[in-house]
CSV table of C-alpha atoms in Angstrom, one decimal:
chain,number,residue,atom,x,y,z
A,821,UNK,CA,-2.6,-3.8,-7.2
A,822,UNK,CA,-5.2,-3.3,-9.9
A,823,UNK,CA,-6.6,0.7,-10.5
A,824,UNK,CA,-9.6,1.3,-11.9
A,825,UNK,CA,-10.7,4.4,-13.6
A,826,UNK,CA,-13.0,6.5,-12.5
A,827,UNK,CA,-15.5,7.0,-15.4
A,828,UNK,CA,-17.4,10.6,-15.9
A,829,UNK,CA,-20.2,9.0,-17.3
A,830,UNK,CA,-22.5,9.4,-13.9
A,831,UNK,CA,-20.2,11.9,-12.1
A,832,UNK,CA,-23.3,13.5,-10.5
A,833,UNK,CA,-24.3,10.0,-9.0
A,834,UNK,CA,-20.8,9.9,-7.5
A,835,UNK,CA,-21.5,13.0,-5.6
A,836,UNK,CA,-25.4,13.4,-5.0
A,837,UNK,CA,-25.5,12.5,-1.6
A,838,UNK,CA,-22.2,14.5,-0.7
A,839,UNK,CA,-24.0,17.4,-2.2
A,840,UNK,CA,-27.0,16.8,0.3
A,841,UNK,CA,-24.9,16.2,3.2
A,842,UNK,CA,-22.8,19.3,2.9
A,843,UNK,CA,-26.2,22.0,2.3
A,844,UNK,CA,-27.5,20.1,5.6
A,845,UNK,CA,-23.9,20.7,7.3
A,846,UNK,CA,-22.9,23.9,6.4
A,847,UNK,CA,-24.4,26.8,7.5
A,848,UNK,CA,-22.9,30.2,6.8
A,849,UNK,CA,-23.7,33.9,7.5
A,850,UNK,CA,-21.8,35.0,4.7
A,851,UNK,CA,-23.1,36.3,1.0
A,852,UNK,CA,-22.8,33.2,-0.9
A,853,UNK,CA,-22.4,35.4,-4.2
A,854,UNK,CA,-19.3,35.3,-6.5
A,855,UNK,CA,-18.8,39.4,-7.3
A,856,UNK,CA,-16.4,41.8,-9.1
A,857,UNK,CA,-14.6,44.7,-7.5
A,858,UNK,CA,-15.7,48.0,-7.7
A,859,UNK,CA,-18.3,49.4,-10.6
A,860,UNK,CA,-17.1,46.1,-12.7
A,861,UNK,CA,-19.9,44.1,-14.3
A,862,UNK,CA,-18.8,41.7,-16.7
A,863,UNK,CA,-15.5,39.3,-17.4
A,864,UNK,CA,-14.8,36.9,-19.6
A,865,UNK,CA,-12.5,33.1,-20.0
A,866,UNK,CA,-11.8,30.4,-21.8
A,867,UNK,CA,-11.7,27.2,-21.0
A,868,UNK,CA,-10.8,23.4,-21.9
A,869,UNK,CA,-13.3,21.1,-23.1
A,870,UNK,CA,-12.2,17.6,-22.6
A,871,UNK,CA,-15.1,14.7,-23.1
A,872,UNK,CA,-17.4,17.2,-23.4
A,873,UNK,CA,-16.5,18.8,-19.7
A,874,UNK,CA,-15.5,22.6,-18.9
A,875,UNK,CA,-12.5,22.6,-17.2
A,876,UNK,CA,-11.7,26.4,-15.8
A,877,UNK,CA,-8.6,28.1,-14.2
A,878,UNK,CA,-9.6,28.9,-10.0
A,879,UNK,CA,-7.5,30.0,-7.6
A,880,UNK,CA,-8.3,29.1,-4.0
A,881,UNK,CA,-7.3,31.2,-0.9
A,882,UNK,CA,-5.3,33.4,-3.2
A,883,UNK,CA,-3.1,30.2,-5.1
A,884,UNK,CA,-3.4,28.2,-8.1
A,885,UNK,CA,-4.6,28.9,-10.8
A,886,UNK,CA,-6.1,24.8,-10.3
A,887,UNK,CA,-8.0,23.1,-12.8
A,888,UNK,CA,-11.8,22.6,-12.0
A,889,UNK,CA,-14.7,21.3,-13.7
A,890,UNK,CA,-17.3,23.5,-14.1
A,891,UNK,CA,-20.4,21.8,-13.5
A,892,UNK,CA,-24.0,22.5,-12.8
A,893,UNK,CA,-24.8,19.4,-11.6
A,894,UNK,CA,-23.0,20.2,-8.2
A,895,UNK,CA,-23.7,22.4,-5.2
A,896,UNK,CA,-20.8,23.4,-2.8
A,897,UNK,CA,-17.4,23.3,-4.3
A,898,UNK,CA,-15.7,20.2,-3.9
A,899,UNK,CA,-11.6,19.3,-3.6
A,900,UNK,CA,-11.0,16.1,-5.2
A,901,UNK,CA,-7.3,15.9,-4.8
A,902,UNK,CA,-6.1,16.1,-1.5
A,903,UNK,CA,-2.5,16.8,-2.4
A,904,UNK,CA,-3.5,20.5,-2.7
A,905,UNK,CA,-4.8,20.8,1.0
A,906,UNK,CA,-1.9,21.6,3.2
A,907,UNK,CA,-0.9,23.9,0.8
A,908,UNK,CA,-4.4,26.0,0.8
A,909,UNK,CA,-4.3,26.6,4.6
A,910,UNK,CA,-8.1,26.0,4.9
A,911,UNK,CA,-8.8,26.9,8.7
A,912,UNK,CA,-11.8,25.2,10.5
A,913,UNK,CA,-12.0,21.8,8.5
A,914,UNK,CA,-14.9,19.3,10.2
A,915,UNK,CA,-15.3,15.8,9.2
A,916,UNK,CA,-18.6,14.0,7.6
A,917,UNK,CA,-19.4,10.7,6.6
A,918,UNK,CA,-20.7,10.4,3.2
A,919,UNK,CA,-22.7,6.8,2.3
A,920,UNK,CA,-22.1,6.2,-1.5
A,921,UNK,CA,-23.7,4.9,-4.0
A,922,UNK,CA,-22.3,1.5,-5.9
A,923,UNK,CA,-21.6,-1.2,-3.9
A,924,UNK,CA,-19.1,-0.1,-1.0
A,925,UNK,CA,-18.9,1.4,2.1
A,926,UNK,CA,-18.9,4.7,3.5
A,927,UNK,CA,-16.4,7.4,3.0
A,928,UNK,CA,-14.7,10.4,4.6
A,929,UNK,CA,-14.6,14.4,3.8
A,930,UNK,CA,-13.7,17.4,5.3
A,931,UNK,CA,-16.2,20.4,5.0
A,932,UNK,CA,-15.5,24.4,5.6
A,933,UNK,CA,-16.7,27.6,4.8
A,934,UNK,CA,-13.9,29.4,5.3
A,935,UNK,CA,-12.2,29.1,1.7
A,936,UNK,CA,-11.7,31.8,-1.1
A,937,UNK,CA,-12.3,31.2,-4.8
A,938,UNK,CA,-11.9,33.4,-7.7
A,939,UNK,CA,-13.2,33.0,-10.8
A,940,UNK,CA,-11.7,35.9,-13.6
A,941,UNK,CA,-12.0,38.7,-11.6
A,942,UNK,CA,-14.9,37.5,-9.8
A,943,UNK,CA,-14.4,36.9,-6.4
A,944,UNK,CA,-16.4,34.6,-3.3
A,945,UNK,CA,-15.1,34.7,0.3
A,946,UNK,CA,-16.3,31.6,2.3
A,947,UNK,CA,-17.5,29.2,-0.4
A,948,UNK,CA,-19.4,25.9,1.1
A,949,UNK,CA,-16.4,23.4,0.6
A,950,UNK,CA,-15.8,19.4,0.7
A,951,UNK,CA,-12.2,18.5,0.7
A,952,UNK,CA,-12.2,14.6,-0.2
A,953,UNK,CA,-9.9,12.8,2.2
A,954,UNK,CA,-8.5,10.5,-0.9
A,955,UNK,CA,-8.8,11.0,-4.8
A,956,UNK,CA,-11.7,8.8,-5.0
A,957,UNK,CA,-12.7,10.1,-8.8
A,958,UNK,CA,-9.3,10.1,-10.4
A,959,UNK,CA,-10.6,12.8,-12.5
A,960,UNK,CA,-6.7,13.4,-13.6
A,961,UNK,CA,-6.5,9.9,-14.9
A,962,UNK,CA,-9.6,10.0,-16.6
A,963,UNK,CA,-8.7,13.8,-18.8
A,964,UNK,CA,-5.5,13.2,-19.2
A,965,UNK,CA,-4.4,16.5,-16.6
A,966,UNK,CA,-4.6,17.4,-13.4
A,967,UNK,CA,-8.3,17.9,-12.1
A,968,UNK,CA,-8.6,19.5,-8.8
A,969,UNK,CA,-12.1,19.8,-8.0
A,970,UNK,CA,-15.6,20.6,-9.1
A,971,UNK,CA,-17.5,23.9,-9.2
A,972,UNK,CA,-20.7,25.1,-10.0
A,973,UNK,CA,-23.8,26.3,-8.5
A,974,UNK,CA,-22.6,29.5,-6.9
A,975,UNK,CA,-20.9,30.6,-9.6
A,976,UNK,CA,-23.9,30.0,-11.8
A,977,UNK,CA,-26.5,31.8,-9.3
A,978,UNK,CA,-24.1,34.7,-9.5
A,979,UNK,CA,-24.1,35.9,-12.6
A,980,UNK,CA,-26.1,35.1,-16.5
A,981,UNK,CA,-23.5,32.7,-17.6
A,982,UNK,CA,-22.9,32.3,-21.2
A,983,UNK,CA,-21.2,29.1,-22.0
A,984,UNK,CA,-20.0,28.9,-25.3
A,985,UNK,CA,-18.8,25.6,-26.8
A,986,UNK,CA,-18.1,26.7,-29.9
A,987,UNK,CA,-15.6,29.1,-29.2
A,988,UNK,CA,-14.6,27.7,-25.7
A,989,UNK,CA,-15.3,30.5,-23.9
A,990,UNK,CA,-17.2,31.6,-20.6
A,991,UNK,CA,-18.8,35.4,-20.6
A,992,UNK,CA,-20.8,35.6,-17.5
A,993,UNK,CA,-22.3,39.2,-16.6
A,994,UNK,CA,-24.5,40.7,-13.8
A,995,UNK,CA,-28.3,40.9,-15.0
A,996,UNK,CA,-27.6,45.0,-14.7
A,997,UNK,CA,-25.2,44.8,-17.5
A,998,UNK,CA,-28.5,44.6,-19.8
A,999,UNK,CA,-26.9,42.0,-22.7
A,1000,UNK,CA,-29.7,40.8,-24.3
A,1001,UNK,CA,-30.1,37.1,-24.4
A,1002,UNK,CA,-29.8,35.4,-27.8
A,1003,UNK,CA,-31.5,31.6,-27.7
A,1004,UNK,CA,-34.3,29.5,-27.2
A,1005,UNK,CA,-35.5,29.8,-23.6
A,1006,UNK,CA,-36.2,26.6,-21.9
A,1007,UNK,CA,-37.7,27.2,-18.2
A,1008,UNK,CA,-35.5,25.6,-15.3
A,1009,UNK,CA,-36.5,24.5,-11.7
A,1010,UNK,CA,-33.8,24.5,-9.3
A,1011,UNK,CA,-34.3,22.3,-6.7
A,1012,UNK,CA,-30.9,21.4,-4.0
A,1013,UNK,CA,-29.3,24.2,-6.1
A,1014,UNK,CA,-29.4,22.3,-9.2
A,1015,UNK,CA,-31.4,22.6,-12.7
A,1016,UNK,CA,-34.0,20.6,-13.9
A,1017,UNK,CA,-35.8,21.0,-17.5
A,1018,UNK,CA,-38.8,18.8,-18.8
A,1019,UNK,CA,-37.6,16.9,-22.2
A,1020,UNK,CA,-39.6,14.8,-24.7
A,1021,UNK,CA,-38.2,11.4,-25.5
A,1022,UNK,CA,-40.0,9.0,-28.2
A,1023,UNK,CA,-39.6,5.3,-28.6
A,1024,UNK,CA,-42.1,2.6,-30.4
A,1025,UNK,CA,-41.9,0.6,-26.9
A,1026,UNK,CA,-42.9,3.8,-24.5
A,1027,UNK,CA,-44.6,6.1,-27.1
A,1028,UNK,CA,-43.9,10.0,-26.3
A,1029,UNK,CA,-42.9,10.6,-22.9
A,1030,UNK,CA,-42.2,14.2,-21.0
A,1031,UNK,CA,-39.3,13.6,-18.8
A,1032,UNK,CA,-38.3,15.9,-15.9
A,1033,UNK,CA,-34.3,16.0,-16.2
A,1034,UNK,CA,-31.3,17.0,-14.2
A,1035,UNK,CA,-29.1,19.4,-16.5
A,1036,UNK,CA,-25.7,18.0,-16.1
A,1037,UNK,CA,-23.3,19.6,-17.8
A,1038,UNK,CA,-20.7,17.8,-15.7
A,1039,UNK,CA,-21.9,14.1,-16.8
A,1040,UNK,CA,-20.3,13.6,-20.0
A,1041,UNK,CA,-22.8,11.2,-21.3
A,1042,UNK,CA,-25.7,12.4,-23.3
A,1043,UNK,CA,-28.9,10.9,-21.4
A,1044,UNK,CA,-29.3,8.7,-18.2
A,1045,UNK,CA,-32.8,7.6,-17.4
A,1046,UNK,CA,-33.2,6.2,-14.4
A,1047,UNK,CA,-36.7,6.0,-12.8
A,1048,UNK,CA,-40.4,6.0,-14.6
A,1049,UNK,CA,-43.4,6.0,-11.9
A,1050,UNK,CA,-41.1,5.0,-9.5
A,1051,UNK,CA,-39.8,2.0,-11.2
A,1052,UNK,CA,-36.6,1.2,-12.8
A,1053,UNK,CA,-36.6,3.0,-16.2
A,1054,UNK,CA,-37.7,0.3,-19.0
A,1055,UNK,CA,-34.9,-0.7,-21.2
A,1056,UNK,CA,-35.1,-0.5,-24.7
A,1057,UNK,CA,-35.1,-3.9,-27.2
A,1058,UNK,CA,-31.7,-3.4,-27.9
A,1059,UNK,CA,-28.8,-2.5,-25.0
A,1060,UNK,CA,-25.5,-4.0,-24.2
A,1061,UNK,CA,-23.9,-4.4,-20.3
A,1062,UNK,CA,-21.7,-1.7,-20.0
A,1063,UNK,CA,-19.7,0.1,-17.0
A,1064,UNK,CA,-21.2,3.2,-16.4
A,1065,UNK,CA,-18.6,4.9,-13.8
A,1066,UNK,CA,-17.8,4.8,-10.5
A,1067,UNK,CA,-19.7,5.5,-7.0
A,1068,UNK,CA,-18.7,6.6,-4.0
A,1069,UNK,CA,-19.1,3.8,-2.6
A,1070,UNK,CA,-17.7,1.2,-5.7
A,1071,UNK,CA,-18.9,0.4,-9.2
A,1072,UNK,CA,-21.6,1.1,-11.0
A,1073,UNK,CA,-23.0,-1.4,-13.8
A,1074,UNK,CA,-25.9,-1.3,-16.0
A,1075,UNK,CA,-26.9,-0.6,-19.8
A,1076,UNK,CA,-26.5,1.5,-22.7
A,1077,UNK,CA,-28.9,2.1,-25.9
A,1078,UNK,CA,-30.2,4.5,-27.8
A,1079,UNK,CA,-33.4,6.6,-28.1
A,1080,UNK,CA,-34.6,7.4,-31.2
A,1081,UNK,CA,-35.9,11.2,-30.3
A,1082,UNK,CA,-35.2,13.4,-27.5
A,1083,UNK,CA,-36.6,17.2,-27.4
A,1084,UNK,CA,-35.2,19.9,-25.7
A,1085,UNK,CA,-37.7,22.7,-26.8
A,1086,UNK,CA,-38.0,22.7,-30.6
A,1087,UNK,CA,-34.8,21.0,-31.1
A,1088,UNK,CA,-34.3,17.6,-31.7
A,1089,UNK,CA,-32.1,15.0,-31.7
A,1090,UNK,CA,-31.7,11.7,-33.0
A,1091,UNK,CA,-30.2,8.3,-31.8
A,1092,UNK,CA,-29.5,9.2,-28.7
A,1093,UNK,CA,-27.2,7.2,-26.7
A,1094,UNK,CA,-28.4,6.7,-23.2
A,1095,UNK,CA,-27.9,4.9,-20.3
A,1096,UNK,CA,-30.1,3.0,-17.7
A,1097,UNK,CA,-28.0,2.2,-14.9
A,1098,UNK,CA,-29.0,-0.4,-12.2
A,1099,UNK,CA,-31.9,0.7,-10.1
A,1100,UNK,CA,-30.3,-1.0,-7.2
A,1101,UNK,CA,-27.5,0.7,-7.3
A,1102,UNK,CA,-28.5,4.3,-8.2
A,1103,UNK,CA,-32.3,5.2,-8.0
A,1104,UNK,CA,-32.9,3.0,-4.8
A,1105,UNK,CA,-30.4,4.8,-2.7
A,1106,UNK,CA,-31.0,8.2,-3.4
A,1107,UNK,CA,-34.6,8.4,-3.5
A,1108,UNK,CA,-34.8,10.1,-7.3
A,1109,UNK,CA,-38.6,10.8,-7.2
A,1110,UNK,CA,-38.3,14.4,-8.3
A,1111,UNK,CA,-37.0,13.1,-11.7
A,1112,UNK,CA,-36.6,10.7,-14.2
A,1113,UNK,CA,-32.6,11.0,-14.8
A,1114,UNK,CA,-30.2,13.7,-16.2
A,1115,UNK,CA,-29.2,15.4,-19.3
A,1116,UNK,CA,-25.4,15.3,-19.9
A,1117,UNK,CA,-22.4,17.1,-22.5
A,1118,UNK,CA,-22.9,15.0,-24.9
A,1119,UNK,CA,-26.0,17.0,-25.7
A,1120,UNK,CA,-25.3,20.1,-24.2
A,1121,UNK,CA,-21.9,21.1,-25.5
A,1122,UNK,CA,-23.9,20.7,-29.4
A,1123,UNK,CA,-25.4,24.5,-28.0
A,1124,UNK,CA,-23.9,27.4,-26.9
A,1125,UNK,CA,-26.2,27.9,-23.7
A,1126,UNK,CA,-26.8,31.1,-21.8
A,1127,UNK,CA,-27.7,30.4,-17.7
A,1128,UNK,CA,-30.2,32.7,-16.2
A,1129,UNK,CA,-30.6,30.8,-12.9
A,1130,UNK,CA,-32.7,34.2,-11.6
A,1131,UNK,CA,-34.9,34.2,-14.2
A,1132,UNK,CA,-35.1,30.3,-13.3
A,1133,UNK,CA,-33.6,29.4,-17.3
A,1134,UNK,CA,-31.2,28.9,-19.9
A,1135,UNK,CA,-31.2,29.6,-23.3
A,1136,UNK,CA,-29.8,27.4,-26.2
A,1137,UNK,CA,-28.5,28.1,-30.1
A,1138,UNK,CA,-27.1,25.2,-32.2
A,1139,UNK,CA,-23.5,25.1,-32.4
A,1140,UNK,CA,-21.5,23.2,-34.9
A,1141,UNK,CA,-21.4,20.0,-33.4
A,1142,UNK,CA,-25.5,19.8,-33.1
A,1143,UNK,CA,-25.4,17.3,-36.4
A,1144,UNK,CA,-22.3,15.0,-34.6
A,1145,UNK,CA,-23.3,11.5,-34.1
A,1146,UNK,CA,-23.8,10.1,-30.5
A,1147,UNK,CA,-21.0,7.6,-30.7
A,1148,UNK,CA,-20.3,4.7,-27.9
A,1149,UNK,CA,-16.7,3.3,-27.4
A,1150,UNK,CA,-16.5,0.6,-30.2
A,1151,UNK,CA,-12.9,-1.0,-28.1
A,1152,UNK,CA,-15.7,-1.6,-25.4
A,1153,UNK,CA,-12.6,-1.0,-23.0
A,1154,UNK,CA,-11.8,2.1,-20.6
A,1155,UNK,CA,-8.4,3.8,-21.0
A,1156,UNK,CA,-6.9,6.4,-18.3
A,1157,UNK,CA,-3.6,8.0,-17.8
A,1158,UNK,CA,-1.2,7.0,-14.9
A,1159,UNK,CA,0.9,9.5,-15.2
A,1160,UNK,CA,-0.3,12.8,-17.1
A,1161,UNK,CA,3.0,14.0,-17.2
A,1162,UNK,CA,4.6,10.9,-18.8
A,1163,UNK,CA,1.7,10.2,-20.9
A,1164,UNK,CA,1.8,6.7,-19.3
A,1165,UNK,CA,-1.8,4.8,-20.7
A,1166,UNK,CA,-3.5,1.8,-19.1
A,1167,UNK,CA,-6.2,-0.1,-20.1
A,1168,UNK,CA,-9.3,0.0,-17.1
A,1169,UNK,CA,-12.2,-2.2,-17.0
A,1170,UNK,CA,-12.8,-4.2,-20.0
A,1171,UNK,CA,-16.6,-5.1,-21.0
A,1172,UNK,CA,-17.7,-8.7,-21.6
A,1173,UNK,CA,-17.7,-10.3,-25.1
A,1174,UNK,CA,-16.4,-6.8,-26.3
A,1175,UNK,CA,-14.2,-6.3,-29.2
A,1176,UNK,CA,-11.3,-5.6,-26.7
A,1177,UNK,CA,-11.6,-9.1,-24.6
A,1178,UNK,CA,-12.1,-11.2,-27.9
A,1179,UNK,CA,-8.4,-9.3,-28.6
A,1180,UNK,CA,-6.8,-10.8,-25.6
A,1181,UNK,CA,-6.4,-7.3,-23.7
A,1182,UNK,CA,-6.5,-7.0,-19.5
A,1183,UNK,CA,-7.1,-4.8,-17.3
A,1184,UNK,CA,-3.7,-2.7,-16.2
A,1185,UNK,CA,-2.1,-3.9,-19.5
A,1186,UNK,CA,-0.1,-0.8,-20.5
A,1187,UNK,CA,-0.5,0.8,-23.5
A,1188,UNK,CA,3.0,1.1,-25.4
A,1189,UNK,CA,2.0,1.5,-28.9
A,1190,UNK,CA,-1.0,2.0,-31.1
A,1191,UNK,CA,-1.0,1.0,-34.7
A,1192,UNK,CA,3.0,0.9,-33.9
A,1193,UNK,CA,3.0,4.7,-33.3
A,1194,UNK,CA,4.6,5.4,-29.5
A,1195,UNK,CA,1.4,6.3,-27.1
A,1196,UNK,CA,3.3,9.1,-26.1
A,1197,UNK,CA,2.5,10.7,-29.5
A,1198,UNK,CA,-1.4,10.9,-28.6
A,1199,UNK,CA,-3.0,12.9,-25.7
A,1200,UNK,CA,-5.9,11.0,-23.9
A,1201,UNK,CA,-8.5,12.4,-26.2
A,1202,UNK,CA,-6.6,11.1,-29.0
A,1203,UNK,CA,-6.4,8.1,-27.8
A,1204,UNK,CA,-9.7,7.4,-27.1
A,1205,UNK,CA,-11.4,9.1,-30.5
A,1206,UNK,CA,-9.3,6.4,-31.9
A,1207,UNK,CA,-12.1,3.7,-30.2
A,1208,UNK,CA,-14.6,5.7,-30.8
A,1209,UNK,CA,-14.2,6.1,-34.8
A,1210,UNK,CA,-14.5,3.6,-37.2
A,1211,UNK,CA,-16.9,0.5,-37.2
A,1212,UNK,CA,-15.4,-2.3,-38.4
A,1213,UNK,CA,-11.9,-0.7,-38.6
A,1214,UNK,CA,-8.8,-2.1,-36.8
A,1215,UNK,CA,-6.1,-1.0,-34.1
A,1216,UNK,CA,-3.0,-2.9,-33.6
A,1217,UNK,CA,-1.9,-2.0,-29.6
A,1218,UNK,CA,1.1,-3.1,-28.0
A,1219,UNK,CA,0.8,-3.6,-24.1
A,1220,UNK,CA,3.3,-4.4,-21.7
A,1221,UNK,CA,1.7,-6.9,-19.3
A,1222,UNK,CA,4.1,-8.2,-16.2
A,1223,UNK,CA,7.3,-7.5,-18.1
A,1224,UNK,CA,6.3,-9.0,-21.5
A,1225,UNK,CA,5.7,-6.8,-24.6
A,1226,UNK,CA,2.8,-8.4,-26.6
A,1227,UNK,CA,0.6,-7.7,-29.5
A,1228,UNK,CA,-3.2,-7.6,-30.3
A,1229,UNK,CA,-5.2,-6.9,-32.6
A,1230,UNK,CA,-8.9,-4.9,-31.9
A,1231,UNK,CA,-11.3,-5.0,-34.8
A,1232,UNK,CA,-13.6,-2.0,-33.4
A,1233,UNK,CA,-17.2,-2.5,-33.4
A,1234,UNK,CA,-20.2,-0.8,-33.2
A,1235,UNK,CA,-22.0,-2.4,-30.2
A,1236,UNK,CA,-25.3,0.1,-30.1
């Protein structure tokens, strides 16, 4: 049966309206703060960045530690693998139904508020939770390692939250502590527990535009502009069809190109890839009149960013990735991990007229070898840097399709 990957791209689209549901559903009496034990004020972890997402240690109802993305484009925490469940104990589990968005139909969760997280040292009893009946974002398959879940805006409201890129590492401190805050400050607006920003785009078709803009940390694109004056957003000249991710509710389609400016206070950036999904299948569902689209990690993760949700702000320094190009997949083909134990690669959706079709590849072929070097010598990040780098360069992959070994030949191409 044919798998598709669940892209990142547009992970907050895939779990918007679950986010809505659940602050409608749940309703708690409890302190919805993460805190330390006794006079303790400050703690401090690393963390794994993987396509430009946090991934933190958390332990749930005292076991684990499980791998969750920290992400501040989401409200309650979310479960997305099911296989943990049973062993959690979660008492008091009730059922919603979640309509998605892509083209599908509706889905199944579990809510509670009667699960413990810890973060560090930092604890929170009763945490809004949605346990996903099924894995429906294959987030394992997409990093590389196990994903369990998603966590973020309790956490974040907790504490000032310094997120540090460069060094891969999370200090987050109570606003007592009285660290002094190094950074540009850019004002945020939460709204539905999440942050917004107003960023400056230029292009010669739209002129200079203030945008108001979900910060997504947890999207691992760079920019996704949706809606303008309640309109689909305008695409630029020059854009190519690509995949965009997956939905709750099925695929997502739309296009990718580039911006020549975007502003986040007095920093710029230049070339920015950005995507313009389908109106119909995003913006038209979920209502998205509050803002034009979101911010992702491709363009945070080039600052080390301090969160200050109490002082309604975040604060940004360049890193050493600020000057890194913005660069799109040049295989035009998704690859995800069937077994991140095994280090078992398969090729997902392919794009049309890409480099990767015009080799002869298909969907489920599994990857065996890559310029005759085993695939289990590369991680997932590996792997794909190796489509990501190099215009015009080539990569020999041997698949295994049906029981045949064959050969192709991808001559990589900058699309956008």
């Amino acid at each position: 049966m044919k798998r598709s990957v669940c892209a990142i791209n547009l992970i907050w689209l895939k779990t918007l309206l679950l986010f809505l549901v659940i602050a409608m559903t749940i309703k708690t009496g409890y302190a919805q703060n993460f805190e330390f034990p006794n006079n303790r004020k400050k703690d401090a972890i690393n963390f794994i960045l993987m396509k430009n997402l946090v991934i933190i240690p958390v332990f749930i109802n005292e076991k684990g530690p499980f791998n969750f993305i920290l992400d501040t484009g989401v409200g309650p925490m979310i479960i997305s693998d099911p296989r943990i469940s049973d062993s959690l104990k979660i008492k008091d589990l009730r059922t919603i139904k979640i309509s998605g968005l892509g083209k599908g139909n509706e889905i199944e969760a579990f809510v509670s508020s009667s699960v413990n997280a810890r973060i560090g040292k930092a604890t929170l009893s009763h945490i809004p939770t949605a346990i996903l009946k099924e894995d429906l974002f294959r987030l394992s398959s997409y990093l590389g390692i196990p994903i369990h879940g998603l966590l973020g805006y309790h956490f974040f409201k907790s504490f000032i939250v310094e997120l540090k890129y460069s060094t891969k590492r999370i200090v987050f401190y109570l606003p007592s502590y009285g660290r002094k805050i190094k950074g540009e400050r850019i004002p945020l607006e939460l709204i539905n527990d999440k942050p917004y920003a107003k960023i400056e785009v230029e292009s010669p078709e739209l002129g200079a535009l203030t945008l108001k803009m979900l910060i997504d940390n947890g999207a691992s694109h760079a920019v996704s502009l949706e809606i303008l004056n309640k309109k689909p957003f305008p695409l630029p000249p020059i854009s190519i069809l690509a995949n965009l991710g997956i939905g709750l509710g099925g695929p997502i389609s739309g296009n990718i190109g580039r911006l020549p400016v975007v502003k986040i206070g007095t920093f710029q950036l230049n070339n920015v890839l950005t995507a313009y999904p389908k109106y119909e299948e995003v913006a038209a569902k979920v209502l998205l009149n509050d803002r034009n689209g979101n911010l992702g990690a491709d363009i945070l993760s080039r600052f080390d960013i301090t969160f200050d949700y109490a002082d309604n702000s975040m604060y940004l320094r360049k890193n050493g990735n600020f000057k890194r190009p913005f660069q799109h997949d040049m295989a035009g083909m998704e690859v995800y991990s069937e077994d991140t134990q095994l280090k078992r690669y398969f090729i997902g959706r392919i794009e049309p007229d890409s480099p990767a079709e015009q080799a002869g590849l298909l969907a489920e072929d599994e990857i065996l070898y890559l310029n005759f070097i085993p695939s289990t010598s590369y991680t997932l990040t590996e792997v794909n840097k190796l489509f990501r780098d190099g215009d015009h360069k080539t990569v020999i992959v041997t698949v295994l399709r049906k029981g045949e070994i064959r050969i192709r030949i991808i001559k990589l191409k900058q699309r956008i």
